[in-house]
mmCIF file of C-alpha atoms and ligand atoms in Angstrom:
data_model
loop_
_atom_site.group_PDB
_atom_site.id
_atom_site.type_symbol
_atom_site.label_atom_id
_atom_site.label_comp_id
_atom_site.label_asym_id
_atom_site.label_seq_id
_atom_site.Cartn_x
_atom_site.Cartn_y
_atom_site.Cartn_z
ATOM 1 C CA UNK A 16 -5.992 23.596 26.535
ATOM 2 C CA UNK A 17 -3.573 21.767 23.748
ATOM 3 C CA UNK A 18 -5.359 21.033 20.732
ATOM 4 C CA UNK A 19 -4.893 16.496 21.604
ATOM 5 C CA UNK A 20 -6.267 16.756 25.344
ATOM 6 C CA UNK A 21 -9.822 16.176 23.924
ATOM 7 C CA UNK A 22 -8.577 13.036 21.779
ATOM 8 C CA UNK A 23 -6.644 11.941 25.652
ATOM 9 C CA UNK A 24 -10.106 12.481 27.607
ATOM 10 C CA UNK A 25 -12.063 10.469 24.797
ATOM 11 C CA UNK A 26 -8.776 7.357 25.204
ATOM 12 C CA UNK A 27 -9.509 7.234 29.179
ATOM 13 C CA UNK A 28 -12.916 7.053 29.124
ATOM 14 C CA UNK A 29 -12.891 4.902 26.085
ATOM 15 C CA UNK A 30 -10.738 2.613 28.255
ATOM 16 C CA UNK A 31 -13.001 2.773 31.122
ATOM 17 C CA UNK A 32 -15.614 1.864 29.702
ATOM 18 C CA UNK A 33 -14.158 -0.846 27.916
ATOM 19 C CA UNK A 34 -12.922 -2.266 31.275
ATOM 20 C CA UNK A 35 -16.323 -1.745 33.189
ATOM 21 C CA UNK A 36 -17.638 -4.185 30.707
ATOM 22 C CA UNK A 37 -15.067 -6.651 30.810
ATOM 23 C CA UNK A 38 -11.896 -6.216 33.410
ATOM 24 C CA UNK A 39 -9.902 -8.932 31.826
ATOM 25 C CA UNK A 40 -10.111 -7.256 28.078
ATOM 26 C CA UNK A 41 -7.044 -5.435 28.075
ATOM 27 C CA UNK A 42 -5.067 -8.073 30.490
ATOM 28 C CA UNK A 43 -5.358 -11.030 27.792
ATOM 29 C CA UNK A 44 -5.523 -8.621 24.916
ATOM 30 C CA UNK A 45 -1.908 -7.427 25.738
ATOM 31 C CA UNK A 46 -0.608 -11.480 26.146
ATOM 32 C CA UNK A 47 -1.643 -11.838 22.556
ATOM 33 C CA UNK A 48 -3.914 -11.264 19.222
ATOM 34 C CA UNK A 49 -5.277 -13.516 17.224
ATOM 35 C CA UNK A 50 -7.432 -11.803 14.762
ATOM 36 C CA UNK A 51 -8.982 -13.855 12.015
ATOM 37 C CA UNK A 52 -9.140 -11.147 9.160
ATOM 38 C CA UNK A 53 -6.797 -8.887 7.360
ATOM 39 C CA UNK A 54 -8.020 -5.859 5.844
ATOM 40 C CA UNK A 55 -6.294 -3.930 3.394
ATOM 41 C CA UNK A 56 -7.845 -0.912 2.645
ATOM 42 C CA UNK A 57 -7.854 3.122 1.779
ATOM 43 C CA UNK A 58 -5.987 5.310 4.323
ATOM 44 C CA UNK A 59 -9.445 7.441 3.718
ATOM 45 C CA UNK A 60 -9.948 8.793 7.581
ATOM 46 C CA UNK A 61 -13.604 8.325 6.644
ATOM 47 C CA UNK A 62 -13.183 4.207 6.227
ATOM 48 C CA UNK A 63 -11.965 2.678 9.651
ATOM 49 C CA UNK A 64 -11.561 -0.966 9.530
ATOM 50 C CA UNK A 65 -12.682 -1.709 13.535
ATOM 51 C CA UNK A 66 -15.780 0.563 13.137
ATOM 52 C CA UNK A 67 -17.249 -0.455 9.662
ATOM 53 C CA UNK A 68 -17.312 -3.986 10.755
ATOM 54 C CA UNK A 69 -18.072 -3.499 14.508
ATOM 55 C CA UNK A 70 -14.698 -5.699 15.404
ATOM 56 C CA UNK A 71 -13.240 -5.039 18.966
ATOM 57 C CA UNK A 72 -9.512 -4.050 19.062
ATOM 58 C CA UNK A 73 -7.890 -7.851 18.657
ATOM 59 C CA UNK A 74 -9.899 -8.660 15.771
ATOM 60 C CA UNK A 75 -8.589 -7.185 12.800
ATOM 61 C CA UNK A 76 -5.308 -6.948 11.421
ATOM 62 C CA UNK A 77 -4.864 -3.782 9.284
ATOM 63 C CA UNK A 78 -2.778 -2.223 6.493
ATOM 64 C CA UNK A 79 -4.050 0.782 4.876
ATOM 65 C CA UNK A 80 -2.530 3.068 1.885
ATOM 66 C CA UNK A 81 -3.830 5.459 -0.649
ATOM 67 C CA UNK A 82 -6.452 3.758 -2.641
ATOM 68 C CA UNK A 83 -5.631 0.323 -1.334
ATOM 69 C CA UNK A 84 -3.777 -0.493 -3.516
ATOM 70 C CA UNK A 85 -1.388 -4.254 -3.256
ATOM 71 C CA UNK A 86 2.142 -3.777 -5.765
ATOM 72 C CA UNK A 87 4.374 -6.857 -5.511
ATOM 73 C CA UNK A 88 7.295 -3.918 -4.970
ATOM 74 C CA UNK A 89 5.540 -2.662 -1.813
ATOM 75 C CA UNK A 90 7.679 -4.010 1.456
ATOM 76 C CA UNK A 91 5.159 -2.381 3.895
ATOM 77 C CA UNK A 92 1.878 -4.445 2.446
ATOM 78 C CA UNK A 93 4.122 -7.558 1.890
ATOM 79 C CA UNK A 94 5.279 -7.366 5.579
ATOM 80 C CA UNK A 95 2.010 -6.856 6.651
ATOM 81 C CA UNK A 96 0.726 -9.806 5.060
ATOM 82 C CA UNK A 97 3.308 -11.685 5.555
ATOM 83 C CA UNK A 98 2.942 -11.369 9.422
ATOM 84 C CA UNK A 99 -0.696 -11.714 9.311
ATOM 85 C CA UNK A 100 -0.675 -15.180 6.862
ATOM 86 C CA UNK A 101 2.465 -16.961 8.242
ATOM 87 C CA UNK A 102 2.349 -16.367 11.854
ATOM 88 C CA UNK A 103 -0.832 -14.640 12.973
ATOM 89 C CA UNK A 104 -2.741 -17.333 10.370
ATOM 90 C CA UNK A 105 -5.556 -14.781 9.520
ATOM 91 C CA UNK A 106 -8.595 -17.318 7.437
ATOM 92 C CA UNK A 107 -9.317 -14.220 5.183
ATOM 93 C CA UNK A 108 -8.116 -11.003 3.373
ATOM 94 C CA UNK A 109 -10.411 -8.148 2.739
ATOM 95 C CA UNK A 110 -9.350 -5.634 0.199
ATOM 96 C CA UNK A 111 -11.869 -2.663 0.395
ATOM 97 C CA UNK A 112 -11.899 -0.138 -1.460
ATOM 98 C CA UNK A 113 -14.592 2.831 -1.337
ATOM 99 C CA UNK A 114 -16.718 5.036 -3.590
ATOM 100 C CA UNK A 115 -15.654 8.234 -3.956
ATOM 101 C CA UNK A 116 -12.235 7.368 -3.075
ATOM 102 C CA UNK A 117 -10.016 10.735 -3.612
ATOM 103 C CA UNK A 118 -6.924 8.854 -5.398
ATOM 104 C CA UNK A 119 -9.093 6.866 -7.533
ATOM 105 C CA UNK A 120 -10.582 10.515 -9.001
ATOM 106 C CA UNK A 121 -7.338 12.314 -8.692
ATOM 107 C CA UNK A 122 -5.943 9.628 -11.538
ATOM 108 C CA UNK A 123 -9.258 10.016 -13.267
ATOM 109 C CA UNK A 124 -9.322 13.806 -13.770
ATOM 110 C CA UNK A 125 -5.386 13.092 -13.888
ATOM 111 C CA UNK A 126 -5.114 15.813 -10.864
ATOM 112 C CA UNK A 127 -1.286 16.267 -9.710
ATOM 113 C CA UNK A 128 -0.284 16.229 -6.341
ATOM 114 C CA UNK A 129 3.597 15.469 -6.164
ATOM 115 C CA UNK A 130 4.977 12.739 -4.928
ATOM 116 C CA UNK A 131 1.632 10.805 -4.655
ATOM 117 C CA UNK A 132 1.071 10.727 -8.304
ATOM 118 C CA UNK A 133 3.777 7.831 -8.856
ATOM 119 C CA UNK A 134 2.122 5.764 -6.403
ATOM 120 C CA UNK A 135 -1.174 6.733 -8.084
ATOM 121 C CA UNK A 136 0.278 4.972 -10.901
ATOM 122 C CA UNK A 137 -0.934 1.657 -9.957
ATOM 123 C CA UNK A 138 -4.605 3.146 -10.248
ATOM 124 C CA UNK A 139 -3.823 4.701 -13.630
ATOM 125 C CA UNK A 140 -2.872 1.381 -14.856
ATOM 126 C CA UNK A 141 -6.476 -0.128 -13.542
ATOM 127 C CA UNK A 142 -8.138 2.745 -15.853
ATOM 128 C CA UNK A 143 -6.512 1.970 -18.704
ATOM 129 C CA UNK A 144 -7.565 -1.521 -18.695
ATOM 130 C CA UNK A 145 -10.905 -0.277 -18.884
ATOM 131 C CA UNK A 146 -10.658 3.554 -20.484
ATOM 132 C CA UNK A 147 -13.632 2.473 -23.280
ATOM 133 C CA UNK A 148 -15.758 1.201 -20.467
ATOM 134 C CA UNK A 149 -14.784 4.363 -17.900
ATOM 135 C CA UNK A 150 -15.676 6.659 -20.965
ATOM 136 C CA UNK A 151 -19.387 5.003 -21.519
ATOM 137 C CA UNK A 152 -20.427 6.413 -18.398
ATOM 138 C CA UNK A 153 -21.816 10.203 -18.160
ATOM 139 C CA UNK A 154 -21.799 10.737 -14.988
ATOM 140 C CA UNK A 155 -18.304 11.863 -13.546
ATOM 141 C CA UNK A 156 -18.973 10.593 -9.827
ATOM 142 C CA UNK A 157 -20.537 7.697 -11.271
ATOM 143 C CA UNK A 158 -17.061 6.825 -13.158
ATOM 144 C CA UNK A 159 -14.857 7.325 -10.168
ATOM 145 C CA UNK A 160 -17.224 4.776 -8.393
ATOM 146 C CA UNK A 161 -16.839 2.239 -11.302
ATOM 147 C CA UNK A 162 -13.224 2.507 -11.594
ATOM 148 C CA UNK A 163 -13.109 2.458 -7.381
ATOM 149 C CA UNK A 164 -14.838 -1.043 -7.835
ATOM 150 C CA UNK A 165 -11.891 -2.187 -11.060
ATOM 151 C CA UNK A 166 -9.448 -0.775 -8.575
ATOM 152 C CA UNK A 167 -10.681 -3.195 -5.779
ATOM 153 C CA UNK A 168 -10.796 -6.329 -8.184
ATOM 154 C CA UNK A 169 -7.497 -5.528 -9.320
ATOM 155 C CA UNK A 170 -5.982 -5.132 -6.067
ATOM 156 C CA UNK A 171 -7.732 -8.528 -4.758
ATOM 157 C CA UNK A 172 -6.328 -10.363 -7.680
ATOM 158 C CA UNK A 173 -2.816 -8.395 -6.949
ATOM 159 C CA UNK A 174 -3.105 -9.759 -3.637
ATOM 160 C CA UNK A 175 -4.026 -13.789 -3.987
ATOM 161 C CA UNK A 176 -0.975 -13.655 -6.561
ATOM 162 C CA UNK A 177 1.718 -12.408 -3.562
ATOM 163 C CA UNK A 178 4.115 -15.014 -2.689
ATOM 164 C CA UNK A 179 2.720 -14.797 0.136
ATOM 165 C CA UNK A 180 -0.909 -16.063 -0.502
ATOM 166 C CA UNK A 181 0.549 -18.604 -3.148
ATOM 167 C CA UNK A 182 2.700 -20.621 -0.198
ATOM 168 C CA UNK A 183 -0.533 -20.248 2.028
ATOM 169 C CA UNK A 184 -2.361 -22.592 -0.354
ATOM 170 C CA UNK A 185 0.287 -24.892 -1.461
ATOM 171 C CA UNK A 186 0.846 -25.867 2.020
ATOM 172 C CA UNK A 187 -2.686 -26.369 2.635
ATOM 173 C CA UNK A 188 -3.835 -23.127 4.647
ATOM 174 C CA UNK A 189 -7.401 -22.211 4.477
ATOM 175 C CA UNK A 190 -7.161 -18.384 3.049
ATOM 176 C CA UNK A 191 -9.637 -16.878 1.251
ATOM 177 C CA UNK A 192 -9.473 -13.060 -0.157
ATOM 178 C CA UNK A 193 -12.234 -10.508 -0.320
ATOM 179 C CA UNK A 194 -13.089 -7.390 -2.651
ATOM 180 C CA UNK A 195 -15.634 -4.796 -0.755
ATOM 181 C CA UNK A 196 -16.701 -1.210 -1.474
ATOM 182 C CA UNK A 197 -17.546 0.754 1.057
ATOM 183 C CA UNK A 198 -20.377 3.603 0.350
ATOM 184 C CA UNK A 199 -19.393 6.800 2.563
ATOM 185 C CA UNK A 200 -22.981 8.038 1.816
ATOM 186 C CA UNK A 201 -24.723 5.225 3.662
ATOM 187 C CA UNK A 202 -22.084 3.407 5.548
ATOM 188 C CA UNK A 203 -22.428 -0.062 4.153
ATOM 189 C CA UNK A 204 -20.080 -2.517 2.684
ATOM 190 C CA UNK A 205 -20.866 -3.916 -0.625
ATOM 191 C CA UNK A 206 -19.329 -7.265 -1.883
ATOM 192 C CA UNK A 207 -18.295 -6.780 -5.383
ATOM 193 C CA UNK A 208 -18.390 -10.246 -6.137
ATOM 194 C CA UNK A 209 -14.770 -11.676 -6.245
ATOM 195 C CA UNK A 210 -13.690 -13.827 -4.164
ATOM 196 C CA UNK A 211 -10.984 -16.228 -4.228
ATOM 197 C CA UNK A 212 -9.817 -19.051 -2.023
ATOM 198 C CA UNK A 213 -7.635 -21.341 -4.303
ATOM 199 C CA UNK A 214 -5.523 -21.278 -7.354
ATOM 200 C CA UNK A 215 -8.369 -22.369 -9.451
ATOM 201 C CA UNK A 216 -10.638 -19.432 -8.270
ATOM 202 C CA UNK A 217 -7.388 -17.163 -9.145
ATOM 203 C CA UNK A 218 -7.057 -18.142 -12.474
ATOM 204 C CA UNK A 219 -10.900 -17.797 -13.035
ATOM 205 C CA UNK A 220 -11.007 -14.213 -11.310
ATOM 206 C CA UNK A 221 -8.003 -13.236 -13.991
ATOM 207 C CA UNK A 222 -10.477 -14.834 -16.829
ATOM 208 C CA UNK A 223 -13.582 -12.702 -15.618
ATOM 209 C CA UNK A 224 -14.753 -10.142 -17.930
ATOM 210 C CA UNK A 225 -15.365 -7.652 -14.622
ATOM 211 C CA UNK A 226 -16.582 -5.017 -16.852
ATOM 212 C CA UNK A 227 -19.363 -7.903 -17.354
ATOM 213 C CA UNK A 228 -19.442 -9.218 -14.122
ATOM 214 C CA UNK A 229 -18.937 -7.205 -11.275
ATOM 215 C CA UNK A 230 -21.710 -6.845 -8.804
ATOM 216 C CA UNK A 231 -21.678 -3.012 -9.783
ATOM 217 C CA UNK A 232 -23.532 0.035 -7.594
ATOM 218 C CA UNK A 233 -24.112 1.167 -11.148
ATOM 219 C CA UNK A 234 -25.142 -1.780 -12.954
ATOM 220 C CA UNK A 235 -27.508 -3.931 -10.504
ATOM 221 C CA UNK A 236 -28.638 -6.091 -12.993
ATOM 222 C CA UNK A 237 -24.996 -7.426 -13.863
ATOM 223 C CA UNK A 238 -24.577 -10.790 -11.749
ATOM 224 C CA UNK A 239 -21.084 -12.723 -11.172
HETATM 225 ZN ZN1 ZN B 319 -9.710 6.384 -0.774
#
């Protein structure tokens, strides 16, 4: 047997199933898509965009890197968003994050890996925005999971400032943009409390104190 026939037999009955339930699914799914959300999230194999939010193939547009991470240098996310704003005309951007995320504690315990540490970078810069804050808290796991949650904010503010998002707005397209954390323990999304769907709400997400603010795991008696 080769090592892929089980992920082949798991495809066809996957698609027979899918078909059973609804014969015209694949039909008008292969004419077109026109999927209202964009996720941007961790290439984690543990976080799958479709699953977490129970969305059908069709439904969500997806780019995913190493700690989900949005650089204004980074052709492959600006392509994908690009696509997904100006012609699919997705209403909303979710950049999730998780906790636990291995690149977010790689640049914490400053692991190296190779090549992966430069793009790591990006995370190393989120930590030292908040090294005194990182360094209050005790508990190691507990850190990554904070800094997983800076990461996310950072990322979603990255994000609304694209050129991308910016000529969304000014022309008057309804686009909002999402921060989540997803908890591989129990499976559930948390909303970290920043969200942005105008200039104004940009400019006020850059002014947060997040350290203050964020709707933490850690802190649950911080409020946005
Ligand atoms: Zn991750």
């Amino acid at each position: 047997m080769h090592p892929l026939d089980p992920l082949l037999r798991n495809n066809r009955a996957w698609s027979e199933k899918i078909r059973q339930e609804n014969p015209d699914f694949f039909p008008t799914l292969s004419r077109q898509q026109a999927p209202t959300y964009l996720w941007i999230g961790c290439s984690d194999s543990r976080v799958p965009a479709n699953e977490i939010c129970g969305l059908l193939p069709g439904e969500v547009f997806v780019h995913r890197n190493v700690a989900n991470i949005v650089v204004h240098s980074d052709l492959n996310c600006l392509s994908v968003m690009q696509y997904a704003v100006d012609v699919l005309k997705v209403a909303h951007i979710i950049v999730c994050g998780h906790y636990g995320c291995g690149g977010v504690r790689a640049t914490l315990l400053e692991q190296k890996f190779g090549l992966i540490d430069n793009w790591l970078r990006h995370v190393q810069d989120v930590m030292n925005k908040h090294r005194p804050h990182l360094t209050c808290i005790a508990d190691s796991a507990a850190r990554v999971d904070r800094l997983c949650e800076f990461n996310v904010i950072d990322q979603t503010i990255s994000a609304a400032q694209t050129t991308i998002v910016q000529s969304a707005w000014e022309r008057g397209q309804p686009l909002a943009l999402h921060g989540w954390c997803y908890g591989l323990d129990d499976g559930l999304v948390r909303q970290i409390g920043i969200d942005i769907s105008s200039p104004d709400e940009l400019k006020q997400a850059i002014a947060t104190d997040w350290e203050k603010n964020t709707i933490s795991l850690y802190e649950p008696e911080a409020s946005p």
